GROMACS .gro file of N, CA, C and O in nm:
model
  348
    1UNK      N    1   0.474   0.057   1.270
    1UNK     CA    2   0.325   0.095   1.268
    1UNK      C    3   0.326   0.202   1.226
    1UNK      O    4   0.380   0.320   1.200
    2UNK      N    5   0.254   0.210   1.115
    2UNK     CA    6   0.106   0.319   1.031
    2UNK      C    7   0.022   0.329   1.077
    2UNK      O    8  -0.053   0.223   1.091
    3UNK      N    9  -0.013   0.448   1.066
    3UNK     CA   10  -0.199   0.499   1.103
    3UNK      C   11  -0.245   0.608   1.046
    3UNK      O   12  -0.180   0.707   0.981
    4UNK      N   13  -0.379   0.615   1.016
    4UNK     CA   14  -0.397   0.717   0.963
    4UNK      C   15  -0.573   0.713   0.967
    4UNK      O   16  -0.604   0.640   1.016
    5UNK      N   17  -0.599   0.853   1.031
    5UNK     CA   18  -0.716   0.880   0.991
    5UNK      C   19  -0.796   0.898   0.903
    5UNK      O   20  -0.751   0.996   0.803
    6UNK      N   21  -0.926   0.869   0.917
    6UNK     CA   22  -1.033   0.916   0.787
    6UNK      C   23  -1.179   0.891   0.894
    6UNK      O   24  -1.224   0.888   1.031
    7UNK      N   25  -1.256   0.938   0.760
    7UNK     CA   26  -1.407   0.914   0.809
    7UNK      C   27  -1.473   0.828   0.735
    7UNK      O   28  -1.425   0.723   0.622
    8UNK      N   29  -1.570   0.771   0.805
    8UNK     CA   30  -1.664   0.663   0.749
    8UNK      C   31  -1.775   0.737   0.644
    8UNK      O   32  -1.846   0.816   0.691
    9UNK      N   33  -1.770   0.703   0.465
    9UNK     CA   34  -1.831   0.804   0.377
    9UNK      C   35  -1.973   0.666   0.366
    9UNK      O   36  -2.017   0.734   0.303
   10UNK      N   37  -1.997   0.556   0.365
   10UNK     CA   38  -2.080   0.471   0.339
   10UNK      C   39  -2.200   0.534   0.418
   10UNK      O   40  -2.181   0.538   0.551
   11UNK      N   41  -2.265   0.553   0.338
   11UNK     CA   42  -2.448   0.629   0.434
   11UNK      C   43  -2.460   0.518   0.507
   11UNK      O   44  -2.545   0.557   0.592
   12UNK      N   45  -2.407   0.382   0.487
   12UNK     CA   46  -2.553   0.323   0.610
   12UNK      C   47  -2.405   0.233   0.678
   12UNK      O   48  -2.394   0.145   0.839
   13UNK      N   49  -2.327   0.335   0.706
   13UNK     CA   50  -2.198   0.284   0.794
   13UNK      C   51  -2.127   0.221   0.783
   13UNK      O   52  -2.145   0.108   0.710
   14UNK      N   53  -2.032   0.088   0.870
   14UNK     CA   54  -1.949  -0.016   0.888
   14UNK      C   55  -2.063  -0.106   0.936
   14UNK      O   56  -2.030  -0.171   1.019
   15UNK      N   57  -2.170  -0.162   0.874
   15UNK     CA   58  -2.248  -0.231   0.857
   15UNK      C   59  -2.218  -0.397   0.815
   15UNK      O   60  -2.068  -0.425   0.803
   16UNK      N   61  -2.294  -0.479   0.792
   16UNK     CA   62  -2.267  -0.677   0.806
   16UNK      C   63  -2.209  -0.629   0.666
   16UNK      O   64  -2.085  -0.730   0.614
   17UNK      N   65  -2.231  -0.624   0.568
   17UNK     CA   66  -2.210  -0.626   0.420
   17UNK      C   67  -2.065  -0.564   0.367
   17UNK      O   68  -1.943  -0.616   0.325
   18UNK      N   69  -2.038  -0.432   0.457
   18UNK     CA   70  -1.872  -0.337   0.431
   18UNK      C   71  -1.781  -0.473   0.541
   18UNK      O   72  -1.681  -0.488   0.490
   19UNK      N   73  -1.871  -0.478   0.627
   19UNK     CA   74  -1.756  -0.541   0.740
   19UNK      C   75  -1.673  -0.688   0.686
   19UNK      O   76  -1.565  -0.702   0.737
   20UNK      N   77  -1.787  -0.734   0.644
   20UNK     CA   78  -1.772  -0.857   0.582
   20UNK      C   79  -1.664  -0.861   0.454
   20UNK      O   80  -1.522  -0.947   0.426
   21UNK      N   81  -1.642  -0.721   0.386
   21UNK     CA   82  -1.576  -0.743   0.242
   21UNK      C   83  -1.455  -0.708   0.287
   21UNK      O   84  -1.347  -0.712   0.259
   22UNK      N   85  -1.454  -0.581   0.362
   22UNK     CA   86  -1.299  -0.552   0.485
   22UNK      C   87  -1.234  -0.636   0.468
   22UNK      O   88  -1.129  -0.647   0.558
   23UNK      N   89  -1.323  -0.760   0.587
   23UNK     CA   90  -1.198  -0.797   0.692
   23UNK      C   91  -1.173  -0.935   0.541
   23UNK      O   92  -1.045  -1.023   0.602
   24UNK      N   93  -1.243  -0.983   0.460
   24UNK     CA   94  -1.183  -1.082   0.355
   24UNK      C   95  -1.087  -0.966   0.280
   24UNK      O   96  -0.976  -1.121   0.288
   25UNK      N   97  -1.070  -0.892   0.269
   25UNK     CA   98  -0.960  -0.848   0.209
   25UNK      C   99  -0.807  -0.809   0.338
   25UNK      O  100  -0.716  -0.825   0.300
   26UNK      N  101  -0.836  -0.808   0.415
   26UNK     CA  102  -0.743  -0.739   0.521
   26UNK      C  103  -0.727  -0.878   0.575
   26UNK      O  104  -0.586  -0.869   0.593
   27UNK      N  105  -0.766  -1.008   0.593
   27UNK     CA  106  -0.728  -1.110   0.627
   27UNK      C  107  -0.611  -1.165   0.509
   27UNK      O  108  -0.524  -1.290   0.538
   28UNK      N  109  -0.636  -1.099   0.417
   28UNK     CA  110  -0.505  -1.155   0.273
   28UNK      C  111  -0.378  -1.088   0.312
   28UNK      O  112  -0.230  -1.132   0.276
   29UNK      N  113  -0.344  -1.037   0.443
   29UNK     CA  114  -0.227  -0.935   0.508
   29UNK      C  115  -0.195  -1.023   0.595
   29UNK      O  116  -0.235  -1.059   0.682
   30UNK      N  117  -0.051  -0.995   0.628
   30UNK     CA  118   0.018  -1.073   0.717
   30UNK      C  119   0.012  -0.977   0.891
   30UNK      O  120   0.033  -1.041   0.914
   31UNK      N  121   0.024  -0.876   0.853
   31UNK     CA  122  -0.022  -0.746   0.928
   31UNK      C  123  -0.132  -0.761   1.043
   31UNK      O  124  -0.220  -0.794   1.006
   32UNK      N  125  -0.125  -0.712   1.119
   32UNK     CA  126  -0.156  -0.629   1.196
   32UNK      C  127  -0.275  -0.485   1.200
   32UNK      O  128  -0.206  -0.460   1.156
   33UNK      N  129  -0.400  -0.519   1.190
   33UNK     CA  130  -0.494  -0.384   1.197
   33UNK      C  131  -0.537  -0.373   1.320
   33UNK      O  132  -0.647  -0.422   1.366
   34UNK      N  133  -0.592  -0.282   1.322
   34UNK     CA  134  -0.667  -0.217   1.449
   34UNK      C  135  -0.772  -0.066   1.443
   34UNK      O  136  -0.682   0.029   1.274
   35UNK      N  137  -0.866  -0.117   1.461
   35UNK     CA  138  -0.963   0.041   1.377
   35UNK      C  139  -0.962   0.124   1.522
   35UNK      O  140  -1.029  -0.004   1.642
   36UNK      N  141  -0.945   0.266   1.588
   36UNK     CA  142  -0.993   0.340   1.667
   36UNK      C  143  -1.085   0.437   1.630
   36UNK      O  144  -1.087   0.498   1.563
   37UNK      N  145  -1.149   0.371   1.727
   37UNK     CA  146  -1.308   0.453   1.776
   37UNK      C  147  -1.358   0.470   1.872
   37UNK      O  148  -1.394   0.427   1.951
   38UNK      N  149  -1.389   0.646   1.885
   38UNK     CA  150  -1.479   0.666   2.018
   38UNK      C  151  -1.346   0.594   2.145
   38UNK      O  152  -1.430   0.525   2.270
   39UNK      N  153  -1.237   0.558   2.089
   39UNK     CA  154  -1.145   0.535   2.274
   39UNK      C  155  -1.128   0.390   2.253
   39UNK      O  156  -1.066   0.375   2.348
   40UNK      N  157  -1.198   0.329   2.147
   40UNK     CA  158  -1.194   0.158   2.144
   40UNK      C  159  -1.095   0.157   2.019
   40UNK      O  160  -1.078   0.180   1.936
   41UNK      N  161  -1.025   0.056   2.059
   41UNK     CA  162  -0.919  -0.058   1.963
   41UNK      C  163  -0.992  -0.164   1.946
   41UNK      O  164  -0.976  -0.242   2.026
   42UNK      N  165  -1.050  -0.223   1.803
   42UNK     CA  166  -1.105  -0.289   1.759
   42UNK      C  167  -1.090  -0.368   1.632
   42UNK      O  168  -0.932  -0.321   1.510
   43UNK      N  169  -1.027  -0.527   1.651
   43UNK     CA  170  -0.902  -0.584   1.597
   43UNK      C  171  -1.010  -0.603   1.430
   43UNK      O  172  -1.108  -0.602   1.384
   44UNK      N  173  -0.960  -0.585   1.313
   44UNK     CA  174  -0.984  -0.529   1.215
   44UNK      C  175  -0.951  -0.630   1.143
   44UNK      O  176  -1.025  -0.618   1.023
   45UNK      N  177  -0.966  -0.746   1.183
   45UNK     CA  178  -0.936  -0.887   1.119
   45UNK      C  179  -1.058  -0.964   1.164
   45UNK      O  180  -1.129  -1.069   1.148
   46UNK      N  181  -1.148  -0.902   1.242
   46UNK     CA  182  -1.314  -0.982   1.305
   46UNK      C  183  -1.391  -0.918   1.262
   46UNK      O  184  -1.435  -0.813   1.310
   47UNK      N  185  -1.481  -0.980   1.221
   47UNK     CA  186  -1.599  -0.895   1.182
   47UNK      C  187  -1.766  -0.890   1.275
   47UNK      O  188  -1.759  -0.839   1.336
   48UNK      N  189  -1.690  -0.986   1.362
   48UNK     CA  190  -1.780  -0.937   1.518
   48UNK      C  191  -1.737  -0.837   1.608
   48UNK      O  192  -1.829  -0.742   1.641
   49UNK      N  193  -1.628  -0.786   1.611
   49UNK     CA  194  -1.575  -0.691   1.632
   49UNK      C  195  -1.595  -0.615   1.599
   49UNK      O  196  -1.654  -0.441   1.624
   50UNK      N  197  -1.586  -0.574   1.459
   50UNK     CA  198  -1.692  -0.463   1.397
   50UNK      C  199  -1.811  -0.400   1.373
   50UNK      O  200  -1.890  -0.303   1.417
   51UNK      N  201  -1.854  -0.565   1.346
   51UNK     CA  202  -2.020  -0.515   1.404
   51UNK      C  203  -2.043  -0.468   1.516
   51UNK      O  204  -2.165  -0.376   1.568
   52UNK      N  205  -2.006  -0.507   1.685
   52UNK     CA  206  -2.056  -0.442   1.772
   52UNK      C  207  -1.998  -0.335   1.796
   52UNK      O  208  -2.052  -0.244   1.912
   53UNK      N  209  -1.908  -0.282   1.718
   53UNK     CA  210  -1.833  -0.152   1.711
   53UNK      C  211  -1.947  -0.035   1.682
   53UNK      O  212  -1.960   0.094   1.731
   54UNK      N  213  -2.061  -0.076   1.619
   54UNK     CA  214  -2.154  -0.035   1.538
   54UNK      C  215  -2.091   0.185   1.522
   54UNK      O  216  -2.178   0.259   1.573
   55UNK      N  217  -1.985   0.135   1.394
   55UNK     CA  218  -1.958   0.213   1.351
   55UNK      C  219  -2.022   0.345   1.270
   55UNK      O  220  -2.081   0.221   1.169
   56UNK      N  221  -2.109   0.402   1.242
   56UNK     CA  222  -2.196   0.482   1.189
   56UNK      C  223  -2.146   0.595   1.127
   56UNK      O  224  -2.031   0.628   1.107
   57UNK      N  225  -2.175   0.628   1.026
   57UNK     CA  226  -2.192   0.717   0.843
   57UNK      C  227  -2.113   0.814   0.954
   57UNK      O  228  -2.127   0.872   1.049
   58UNK      N  229  -2.023   0.862   0.885
   58UNK     CA  230  -1.933   0.994   0.954
   58UNK      C  231  -1.897   0.942   1.072
   58UNK      O  232  -1.771   1.121   1.107
   59UNK      N  233  -1.820   0.896   1.143
   59UNK     CA  234  -1.756   0.881   1.242
   59UNK      C  235  -1.603   0.878   1.206
   59UNK      O  236  -1.541   0.852   1.046
   60UNK      N  237  -1.572   0.960   1.316
   60UNK     CA  238  -1.410   0.963   1.226
   60UNK      C  239  -1.320   0.823   1.320
   60UNK      O  240  -1.354   0.805   1.418
   61UNK      N  241  -1.236   0.719   1.231
   61UNK     CA  242  -1.186   0.665   1.300
   61UNK      C  243  -1.000   0.687   1.293
   61UNK      O  244  -0.998   0.749   1.172
   62UNK      N  245  -0.905   0.607   1.315
   62UNK     CA  246  -0.855   0.585   1.345
   62UNK      C  247  -0.755   0.422   1.242
   62UNK      O  248  -0.787   0.318   1.354
   63UNK      N  249  -0.722   0.401   1.136
   63UNK     CA  250  -0.685   0.274   1.073
   63UNK      C  251  -0.538   0.246   1.148
   63UNK      O  252  -0.480   0.357   1.100
   64UNK      N  253  -0.476   0.181   1.193
   64UNK     CA  254  -0.366   0.139   1.256
   64UNK      C  255  -0.299  -0.004   1.209
   64UNK      O  256  -0.384  -0.117   1.265
   65UNK      N  257  -0.196  -0.014   1.147
   65UNK     CA  258  -0.095  -0.169   1.113
   65UNK      C  259   0.018  -0.173   1.181
   65UNK      O  260   0.058  -0.053   1.127
   66UNK      N  261  -0.005  -0.303   1.176
   66UNK     CA  262   0.165  -0.303   1.182
   66UNK      C  263   0.198  -0.497   1.168
   66UNK      O  264   0.120  -0.538   1.209
   67UNK      N  265   0.319  -0.455   1.085
   67UNK     CA  266   0.343  -0.575   1.050
   67UNK      C  267   0.449  -0.541   0.914
   67UNK      O  268   0.435  -0.460   0.838
   68UNK      N  269   0.464  -0.682   0.826
   68UNK     CA  270   0.562  -0.666   0.767
   68UNK      C  271   0.540  -0.603   0.600
   68UNK      O  272   0.598  -0.583   0.550
   69UNK      N  273   0.370  -0.581   0.591
   69UNK     CA  274   0.369  -0.555   0.479
   69UNK      C  275   0.240  -0.451   0.502
   69UNK      O  276   0.124  -0.410   0.456
   70UNK      N  277   0.248  -0.392   0.616
   70UNK     CA  278   0.153  -0.271   0.689
   70UNK      C  279   0.126  -0.143   0.617
   70UNK      O  280   0.034  -0.100   0.560
   71UNK      N  281   0.228  -0.117   0.537
   71UNK     CA  282   0.203  -0.015   0.418
   71UNK      C  283   0.139   0.005   0.302
   71UNK      O  284  -0.010   0.064   0.309
   72UNK      N  285   0.121  -0.162   0.300
   72UNK     CA  286   0.002  -0.167   0.179
   72UNK      C  287  -0.094  -0.201   0.192
   72UNK      O  288  -0.210  -0.135   0.147
   73UNK      N  289  -0.159  -0.272   0.309
   73UNK     CA  290  -0.238  -0.282   0.420
   73UNK      C  291  -0.305  -0.193   0.466
   73UNK      O  292  -0.449  -0.161   0.419
   74UNK      N  293  -0.255  -0.078   0.491
   74UNK     CA  294  -0.326   0.101   0.547
   74UNK      C  295  -0.355   0.158   0.399
   74UNK      O  296  -0.478   0.125   0.374
   75UNK      N  297  -0.294   0.115   0.295
   75UNK     CA  298  -0.343   0.199   0.191
   75UNK      C  299  -0.446   0.139   0.120
   75UNK      O  300  -0.530   0.182   0.128
   76UNK      N  301  -0.462  -0.011   0.170
   76UNK     CA  302  -0.603  -0.127   0.117
   76UNK      C  303  -0.681  -0.052   0.201
   76UNK      O  304  -0.807  -0.061   0.134
   77UNK      N  305  -0.690  -0.043   0.291
   77UNK     CA  306  -0.830  -0.046   0.432
   77UNK      C  307  -0.838   0.109   0.355
   77UNK      O  308  -1.010   0.121   0.363
   78UNK      N  309  -0.794   0.197   0.381
   78UNK     CA  310  -0.835   0.368   0.362
   78UNK      C  311  -0.860   0.373   0.229
   78UNK      O  312  -0.983   0.445   0.223
   79UNK      N  313  -0.838   0.316   0.150
   79UNK     CA  314  -0.953   0.319  -0.040
   79UNK      C  315  -1.022   0.235   0.016
   79UNK      O  316  -1.151   0.323  -0.034
   80UNK      N  317  -1.018   0.161   0.090
   80UNK     CA  318  -1.197   0.062   0.067
   80UNK      C  319  -1.274   0.174   0.187
   80UNK      O  320  -1.394   0.166   0.126
   81UNK      N  321  -1.248   0.174   0.254
   81UNK     CA  322  -1.341   0.314   0.401
   81UNK      C  323  -1.336   0.411   0.313
   81UNK      O  324  -1.474   0.444   0.263
   82UNK      N  325  -1.274   0.487   0.244
   82UNK     CA  326  -1.305   0.642   0.184
   82UNK      C  327  -1.405   0.588   0.048
   82UNK      O  328  -1.487   0.686  -0.031
   83UNK      N  329  -1.376   0.490   0.000
   83UNK     CA  330  -1.482   0.460  -0.125
   83UNK      C  331  -1.587   0.442  -0.100
   83UNK      O  332  -1.708   0.357  -0.173
   84UNK      N  333  -1.662   0.376   0.015
   84UNK     CA  334  -1.793   0.372   0.063
   84UNK      C  335  -1.798   0.190   0.073
   84UNK      O  336  -1.929   0.149   0.037
   85UNK      N  337  -1.704   0.160   0.064
   85UNK     CA  338  -1.709   0.004   0.047
   85UNK      C  339  -1.796  -0.019  -0.116
   85UNK      O  340  -1.835  -0.175  -0.084
   86UNK      N  341  -1.770   0.045  -0.204
   86UNK     CA  342  -1.830   0.021  -0.309
   86UNK      C  343  -2.010   0.038  -0.311
   86UNK      O  344  -1.980   0.001  -0.431
   87UNK      N  345  -2.002   0.080  -0.189
   87UNK     CA  346  -2.148   0.086  -0.211
   87UNK      C  347  -2.254   0.197  -0.257
   87UNK      O  348  -2.198   0.336  -0.239
   0.00000   0.00000   0.00000
């Protein structure tokens, strides 16, 4: 398992469009991904779980990946989050 802590840089937070883009990309990997925020562990491949978490701009989150392609998955997830999901 690998993990890394980062902050949400998208001014609108982890809302519907970034959540959709994120989940679409993460489902390409066979590893599992969790987002940990406010002591909640969220399935990073579930758009509904991400939306329900209401992760706002500036929130500190930990991304945790576990599986055969965990390092590649973590790198892509962090890249997407820190780039503001291209917005």
